[in-house]
Short mmCIF file of C-alpha atoms in Angstrom, two decimals:
data_model
loop_
_atom_site.label_atom_id
_atom_site.label_comp_id
_atom_site.label_asym_id
_atom_site.label_seq_id
_atom_site.Cartn_x
_atom_site.Cartn_y
_atom_site.Cartn_z
CA MET A 1219 106.06 105.45 107.55
CA SER A 1220 109.07 107.78 107.80
CA ALA A 1221 112.32 106.38 106.66
CA LEU A 1222 113.71 107.54 110.04
CA THR A 1223 111.38 105.45 111.89
CA PRO A 1224 111.45 101.88 110.29
CA GLN A 1225 109.47 99.07 111.73
CA LEU A 1226 112.61 96.92 112.16
CA HIS A 1227 115.89 97.33 113.77
CA ALA A 1228 118.99 97.25 111.65
CA ASN A 1229 119.39 93.52 112.25
CA GLY A 1230 115.78 92.79 111.27
CA LYS A 1231 114.27 92.38 114.71
CA LEU A 1232 110.93 94.01 115.51
CA ARG A 1233 110.88 97.55 116.76
CA HIS A 1234 107.37 98.39 116.03
CA PHE A 1235 104.60 96.28 114.70
CA LEU A 1236 102.46 98.53 112.49
CA THR A 1237 101.65 96.50 109.26
CA LEU A 1238 102.69 93.17 107.63
CA GLU A 1239 103.80 95.02 104.52
CA GLY A 1240 107.58 94.52 103.98
CA LEU A 1241 107.91 91.72 106.64
CA ASP A 1242 109.28 88.42 105.39
CA ALA A 1243 108.03 85.01 105.89
CA ALA A 1244 110.77 84.14 108.39
CA LEU A 1245 109.62 86.81 110.70
CA LEU A 1246 105.92 85.73 110.40
CA HIS A 1247 106.98 82.29 111.15
CA GLU A 1248 108.86 83.53 114.17
CA ILE A 1249 105.77 85.29 115.54
CA ILE A 1250 103.70 82.15 114.98
CA ASP A 1251 106.42 79.86 116.64
CA ARG A 1252 106.67 82.17 119.71
CA ALA A 1253 102.88 82.54 120.01
CA SER A 1254 102.57 78.65 119.78
CA GLY A 1255 104.96 78.52 122.85
CA PHE A 1256 102.57 81.03 124.79
CA LEU A 1257 99.36 78.93 124.23
CA GLY A 1258 100.27 76.73 127.36
CA VAL A 1259 100.35 79.77 129.73
CA SER A 1260 96.58 79.81 129.82
CA ASP A 1261 96.64 76.41 131.38
CA GLN A 1262 99.09 77.27 134.14
CA ALA A 1263 97.91 77.80 137.68
CA VAL A 1264 99.55 81.17 137.56
CA LYS A 1265 98.80 82.51 134.07
CA LYS A 1266 101.92 84.72 133.79
CA VAL A 1267 105.70 84.73 132.51
CA PRO A 1268 108.04 87.29 133.59
CA LEU A 1269 109.33 88.36 130.15
CA CYS A 1270 108.09 92.00 130.40
CA ARG A 1271 108.26 92.51 134.23
CA GLY A 1272 109.01 96.19 134.88
CA LYS A 1273 107.73 97.26 131.48
CA VAL A 1274 104.70 99.71 131.09
CA ILE A 1275 102.33 99.30 128.15
CA ALA A 1276 99.52 101.98 127.49
CA ASN A 1277 96.42 101.02 125.45
CA LEU A 1278 95.41 104.11 123.39
CA PHE A 1279 92.15 103.15 121.94
CA PHE A 1280 90.64 106.13 120.06
CA GLU A 1281 88.03 103.73 118.78
CA THR A 1282 85.98 101.46 120.84
CA SER A 1283 86.68 97.66 120.84
CA THR A 1284 86.07 95.65 123.99
CA ARG A 1285 87.52 92.33 122.36
CA THR A 1286 90.72 93.79 121.01
CA ARG A 1287 91.43 95.84 123.93
CA THR A 1288 90.63 93.03 126.50
CA THR A 1289 92.92 90.58 124.63
CA PHE A 1290 95.97 93.10 124.43
CA GLU A 1291 95.33 93.85 128.32
CA LEU A 1292 95.34 90.24 129.19
CA ALA A 1293 98.43 89.66 126.86
CA ALA A 1294 100.41 92.35 128.64
CA LYS A 1295 99.40 91.12 132.12
CA ARG A 1296 100.46 87.60 131.26
CA LEU A 1297 103.82 89.05 130.26
CA SER A 1298 103.99 90.59 133.85
CA ALA A 1299 103.92 94.14 132.29
CA ASP A 1300 101.97 97.04 133.96
CA VAL A 1301 99.06 98.13 131.91
CA LEU A 1302 97.50 101.61 131.42
CA ASN A 1303 94.01 101.71 129.68
CA LEU A 1304 93.17 105.28 128.47
CA ASN A 1305 89.61 106.17 127.80
CA ILE A 1306 90.44 108.65 125.16
CA SER A 1307 86.98 110.04 124.79
CA THR A 1308 87.14 111.38 128.27
CA SER A 1309 90.93 112.15 128.35
CA ALA A 1310 92.85 115.38 127.81
CA THR A 1311 92.72 115.06 124.07
CA ALA A 1312 89.01 115.66 124.34
CA LYS A 1313 89.66 118.84 126.23
CA GLY A 1314 91.98 120.40 123.62
CA GLU A 1315 95.33 118.66 124.40
CA THR A 1316 96.96 117.51 121.17
CA LEU A 1317 97.76 113.83 120.51
CA LEU A 1318 101.56 114.76 120.71
CA ASP A 1319 101.02 116.40 124.12
CA THR A 1320 99.40 113.26 125.39
CA LEU A 1321 102.29 111.12 124.12
CA ARG A 1322 104.82 113.31 125.72
CA ASN A 1323 103.20 113.13 129.04
CA LEU A 1324 102.91 109.33 128.76
CA GLU A 1325 106.73 109.11 127.83
CA ALA A 1326 107.30 111.43 130.95
CA MET A 1327 105.72 108.50 132.97
CA HIS A 1328 108.25 106.05 131.51
CA VAL A 1329 105.79 104.23 129.20
CA ASP A 1330 107.56 101.59 127.09
CA MET A 1331 104.84 100.73 124.51
CA PHE A 1332 101.71 102.31 122.96
CA VAL A 1333 99.09 99.87 121.68
CA VAL A 1334 97.11 102.05 119.30
CA ARG A 1335 93.59 101.65 117.72
CA HIS A 1336 92.35 104.63 115.69
CA ALA A 1337 89.68 105.36 113.03
CA THR A 1338 92.21 107.12 110.84
CA SER A 1339 94.37 105.14 108.48
CA GLY A 1340 98.06 105.85 109.23
CA ALA A 1341 97.42 107.11 112.90
CA ALA A 1342 99.81 104.22 114.26
CA HIS A 1343 102.59 105.12 111.93
CA PHE A 1344 102.18 108.82 112.79
CA ILE A 1345 102.69 107.92 116.48
CA ALA A 1346 105.62 105.66 115.78
CA ASP A 1347 107.20 108.60 113.95
CA HIS A 1348 106.81 110.97 116.74
CA ALA A 1349 107.37 108.60 119.68
CA ALA A 1350 110.47 108.78 121.70
CA PRO A 1351 113.24 106.25 120.56
CA HIS A 1352 112.84 103.93 123.46
CA VAL A 1353 109.10 103.47 122.87
CA SER A 1354 107.64 100.72 120.73
CA VAL A 1355 104.31 101.04 118.97
CA VAL A 1356 101.90 98.30 118.06
CA ASN A 1357 99.00 98.83 115.68
CA ALA A 1358 95.70 97.47 117.02
CA GLY A 1359 93.85 98.60 113.93
CA ASP A 1360 93.90 101.87 111.97
CA GLY A 1361 91.09 103.04 109.71
CA ARG A 1362 90.83 100.81 106.64
CA HIS A 1363 94.47 100.32 106.53
CA ALA A 1364 95.77 97.46 108.71
CA HIS A 1365 95.14 95.14 111.51
CA PRO A 1366 98.25 93.05 111.77
CA THR A 1367 97.91 91.24 115.01
CA GLN A 1368 94.38 90.11 113.84
CA ALA A 1369 95.92 88.64 110.60
CA MET A 1370 98.55 87.01 112.63
CA LEU A 1371 96.18 85.29 115.10
CA ASP A 1372 94.30 84.04 111.93
CA MET A 1373 97.78 82.77 110.55
CA LEU A 1374 98.33 80.92 113.88
CA THR A 1375 95.03 79.38 113.76
CA ILE A 1376 95.48 78.19 110.18
CA HIS A 1377 98.85 76.79 111.10
CA ARG A 1378 97.53 74.72 113.91
CA HIS A 1379 94.93 73.06 111.60
CA LYS A 1380 96.78 73.00 108.22
CA ALA A 1381 100.47 72.18 108.28
CA ASP A 1382 101.58 73.71 104.95
CA PHE A 1383 100.50 77.10 103.72
CA SER A 1384 101.79 76.36 100.31
CA GLN A 1385 99.03 73.79 99.69
CA LEU A 1386 96.04 75.92 100.70
CA ARG A 1387 93.24 77.57 98.98
CA VAL A 1388 91.82 80.35 101.18
CA ALA A 1389 88.45 82.26 100.65
CA ILE A 1390 87.89 85.66 102.35
CA ILE A 1391 84.05 86.63 102.21
CA GLY A 1392 82.22 89.84 102.89
CA ASP A 1393 83.22 93.56 102.81
CA ILE A 1394 86.73 93.59 101.29
CA LEU A 1395 86.51 97.08 100.41
CA HIS A 1396 86.29 98.72 103.85
CA SER A 1397 88.21 95.81 105.74
CA ARG A 1398 91.62 96.40 107.31
CA VAL A 1399 91.61 92.81 108.50
CA ALA A 1400 91.13 91.56 105.04
CA ARG A 1401 94.08 93.65 103.72
CA SER A 1402 96.33 92.44 106.47
CA GLN A 1403 95.15 88.78 105.91
CA ILE A 1404 95.90 88.84 102.36
CA ILE A 1405 99.43 90.26 102.80
CA ALA A 1406 100.07 87.65 105.45
CA LEU A 1407 98.70 84.62 103.29
CA HIS A 1408 100.82 85.66 100.32
CA THR A 1409 104.00 86.21 102.39
CA LEU A 1410 103.39 82.71 103.90
CA GLY A 1411 103.32 81.19 100.39
CA VAL A 1412 99.44 80.52 99.95
CA PRO A 1413 99.13 80.11 96.24
CA GLU A 1414 95.46 81.01 95.93
CA VAL A 1415 93.56 83.50 97.90
CA ARG A 1416 89.91 84.22 96.76
CA VAL A 1417 87.77 87.04 97.70
CA ILE A 1418 84.12 86.85 97.60
CA GLY A 1419 81.35 89.43 97.89
CA PRO A 1420 79.02 91.74 96.01
CA ARG A 1421 80.64 94.16 93.42
CA THR A 1422 79.89 97.07 95.70
CA LEU A 1423 82.16 95.61 98.45
CA ILE A 1424 85.06 94.57 96.38
CA PRO A 1425 87.77 97.12 95.49
CA ALA A 1426 88.14 97.97 91.88
CA GLN A 1427 91.03 96.01 90.08
CA ALA A 1428 91.31 93.82 93.26
CA GLU A 1429 92.86 91.02 91.25
CA GLU A 1430 95.72 93.28 90.14
CA ALA A 1431 96.04 95.28 93.23
CA LEU A 1432 95.60 92.64 95.92
CA GLY A 1433 96.76 89.49 93.92
CA VAL A 1434 93.60 87.61 94.59
CA ARG A 1435 90.84 85.77 92.53
CA VAL A 1436 87.67 87.72 92.76
CA CYS A 1437 84.31 85.74 92.72
CA HIS A 1438 80.86 87.26 93.06
CA ASP A 1439 79.18 83.91 93.37
CA LEU A 1440 79.47 82.20 96.73
CA ARG A 1441 79.27 78.71 95.62
CA GLU A 1442 81.88 79.23 92.93
CA GLY A 1443 84.30 80.93 95.40
CA LEU A 1444 83.90 78.20 98.06
CA ARG A 1445 84.54 75.26 95.77
CA ASP A 1446 87.38 73.25 97.05
CA VAL A 1447 88.73 75.77 99.48
CA ASP A 1448 90.63 74.67 102.71
CA VAL A 1449 90.03 77.79 104.82
CA VAL A 1450 86.88 80.06 104.92
CA ILE A 1451 87.24 83.44 106.43
CA MET A 1452 84.09 85.45 107.06
CA LEU A 1453 84.31 89.21 107.62
CA ARG A 1454 82.01 91.10 110.02
CA LEU A 1455 79.71 93.25 107.82
CA GLN A 1456 79.41 96.78 109.28
CA ARG A 1457 75.63 97.44 109.88
CA GLU A 1458 76.00 100.99 108.59
CA ARG A 1459 76.63 99.44 105.14
CA MET A 1460 73.22 97.80 105.25
CA SER A 1461 71.60 101.26 105.45
CA SER A 1462 73.66 102.75 102.58
CA ALA A 1463 73.41 102.12 98.87
CA LEU A 1464 76.22 99.46 99.14
CA LEU A 1465 73.68 96.72 100.23
CA PRO A 1466 69.93 96.35 99.89
CA SER A 1467 69.28 94.52 103.30
CA GLU A 1468 70.54 92.03 105.86
CA HIS A 1469 68.17 89.59 104.40
CA GLU A 1470 69.35 90.02 100.91
CA TYR A 1471 72.99 89.78 101.94
CA PHE A 1472 72.44 86.60 103.75
CA ARG A 1473 70.49 85.03 100.83
CA LEU A 1474 73.41 85.62 98.46
CA TYR A 1475 76.53 85.54 100.75
CA GLY A 1476 75.47 84.09 104.11
CA LEU A 1477 77.42 80.84 105.07
CA THR A 1478 75.23 77.79 105.78
CA GLU A 1479 76.15 74.12 105.96
CA GLU A 1480 74.53 73.64 102.54
CA ARG A 1481 76.83 76.20 100.87
CA LEU A 1482 79.91 75.00 102.81
CA ALA A 1483 79.43 71.52 101.41
CA VAL A 1484 81.26 72.50 98.32
CA ALA A 1485 84.41 73.36 100.24
CA HIS A 1486 87.08 70.82 101.12
CA PRO A 1487 85.64 68.29 103.50
CA GLU A 1488 88.30 69.39 106.05
CA ALA A 1489 87.88 73.07 105.65
CA ILE A 1490 87.81 75.31 108.65
CA VAL A 1491 85.61 78.31 109.19
CA MET A 1492 86.90 81.49 110.76
CA HIS A 1493 85.50 84.92 111.71
CA PRO A 1494 87.18 88.00 113.50
CA GLY A 1495 84.11 88.56 115.58
CA PRO A 1496 81.73 89.52 116.77
CA ILE A 1497 79.59 87.62 114.55
CA ASN A 1498 76.25 89.02 113.00
CA ARG A 1499 74.33 85.61 113.19
CA GLY A 1500 71.81 85.24 110.45
CA VAL A 1501 73.78 87.97 108.26
CA GLU A 1502 77.20 86.61 107.72
CA MET A 1503 76.57 83.00 108.68
CA ASP A 1504 73.89 80.94 110.48
CA SER A 1505 74.34 79.52 113.99
CA GLN A 1506 74.72 76.06 112.74
CA VAL A 1507 77.99 77.01 111.08
CA ALA A 1508 79.10 79.39 113.76
CA ASP A 1509 78.82 76.66 116.39
CA GLY A 1510 79.66 73.66 114.10
CA LYS A 1511 82.40 71.29 114.13
CA ARG A 1512 84.39 73.28 111.34
CA SER A 1513 84.29 76.39 113.28
CA VAL A 1514 87.51 77.54 114.92
CA ILE A 1515 86.15 81.01 115.98
CA LEU A 1516 86.62 80.60 119.67
CA GLU A 1517 90.11 79.25 119.06
CA GLN A 1518 90.95 82.42 117.28
CA VAL A 1519 90.16 84.44 120.39
CA SER A 1520 92.54 82.30 122.59
CA ASN A 1521 95.18 82.53 119.95
CA GLY A 1522 94.78 86.34 119.88
CA ILE A 1523 96.11 86.50 123.31
CA ALA A 1524 99.14 84.31 122.45
CA VAL A 1525 100.01 86.30 119.33
CA ARG A 1526 99.74 89.55 121.05
CA MET A 1527 102.01 88.27 123.76
CA ALA A 1528 104.46 87.22 121.14
CA VAL A 1529 104.44 90.63 119.34
CA MET A 1530 104.78 92.77 122.51
CA SER A 1531 107.52 90.50 123.95
CA MET A 1532 109.46 90.55 120.75
CA CYS A 1533 109.32 94.39 120.46
CA LEU A 1534 109.88 94.99 124.06
CA GLY A 1535 112.74 92.53 124.25
CA ASN A 1536 114.44 94.38 121.35
CA GLN A 1537 114.22 97.89 122.86
CA ASN A 1538 117.84 97.51 124.16
CA LEU A 1539 118.86 97.34 120.42
CA GLN A 1540 117.51 100.88 119.98
CA HIS A 1541 119.67 102.08 122.79
CA SER A 1542 122.80 100.54 121.63
CA GLN A 1543 122.17 101.81 118.06
CA SER A 1544 121.58 105.20 119.40
CA ALA A 1545 124.69 105.06 121.53
CA GLY A 1546 126.76 103.98 118.60
CA ALA A 1547 125.50 106.68 116.53
CA THR A 1548 126.39 109.25 119.16
CA ASP A 1549 129.89 107.71 119.69
CA GLY A 1550 130.52 108.00 116.03
CA GLN A 1551 129.74 111.79 115.87
#
């Protein structure tokens, strides 16, 4: 990201939410605490709070994702914001208009926030660098780089079941090499003080020098990696990996790395099982585990709305800081 467009205001408050890199534990706990307060909104007769009334949020999804886009839309509406959903594949960008032209037109409509999902790593940072000073940008997933709100909803889910991050062993299983979710999860877990993060998968799906680069323990044997862990996070396996040289077949992957009750037995007796969804049943895990008593997968979906409410309300609530800082800089000239 450009030094001219930091993720935080000068006082440390959120301006954009693009990556978990560089954010401290206090800010992550602030997101978790605010999201926890929003969980009860779903139980209200009127499922809304007026925190972002009058704000306009545009969902810019250059990559399809029904679940993520829906939870961002619900989160914005529960904050009482107005929401624009842009189908980029049929928008002006597909007709030759540049991305920056699209941004400028949306800014002219007085949009206050862009929620961006893009297949190219760094796309959300690029948009934040070129957006008007009054606009906030939230990264809803960019290439293999980052998916910070997914990681934070996972942290909220863990927090609600495990009181102390500093006492946990966490295992992340699957395609670490291509997963923006795993990268963001690992950063969040380290920032929150988790002493041991394990990544488990075939050698073809684990980054080279992962132990040094990511600060994790690498395991290629599922039983070894699951032993005594408190949290098990399964990753969705992209089906295109199945038809490449990276994996022989779905059946072989499940035989070696699929989560079953028998394999889960070596984890801590109170271990929880997580998955960002959607699940490939019979590939990443069997239905007995997915629907079992240790599974908190549906909780993750509910927690995702609350976390996105927290992030959006924090960024939008801090927008007046940008105006005052800009005004101060102008006065000083």
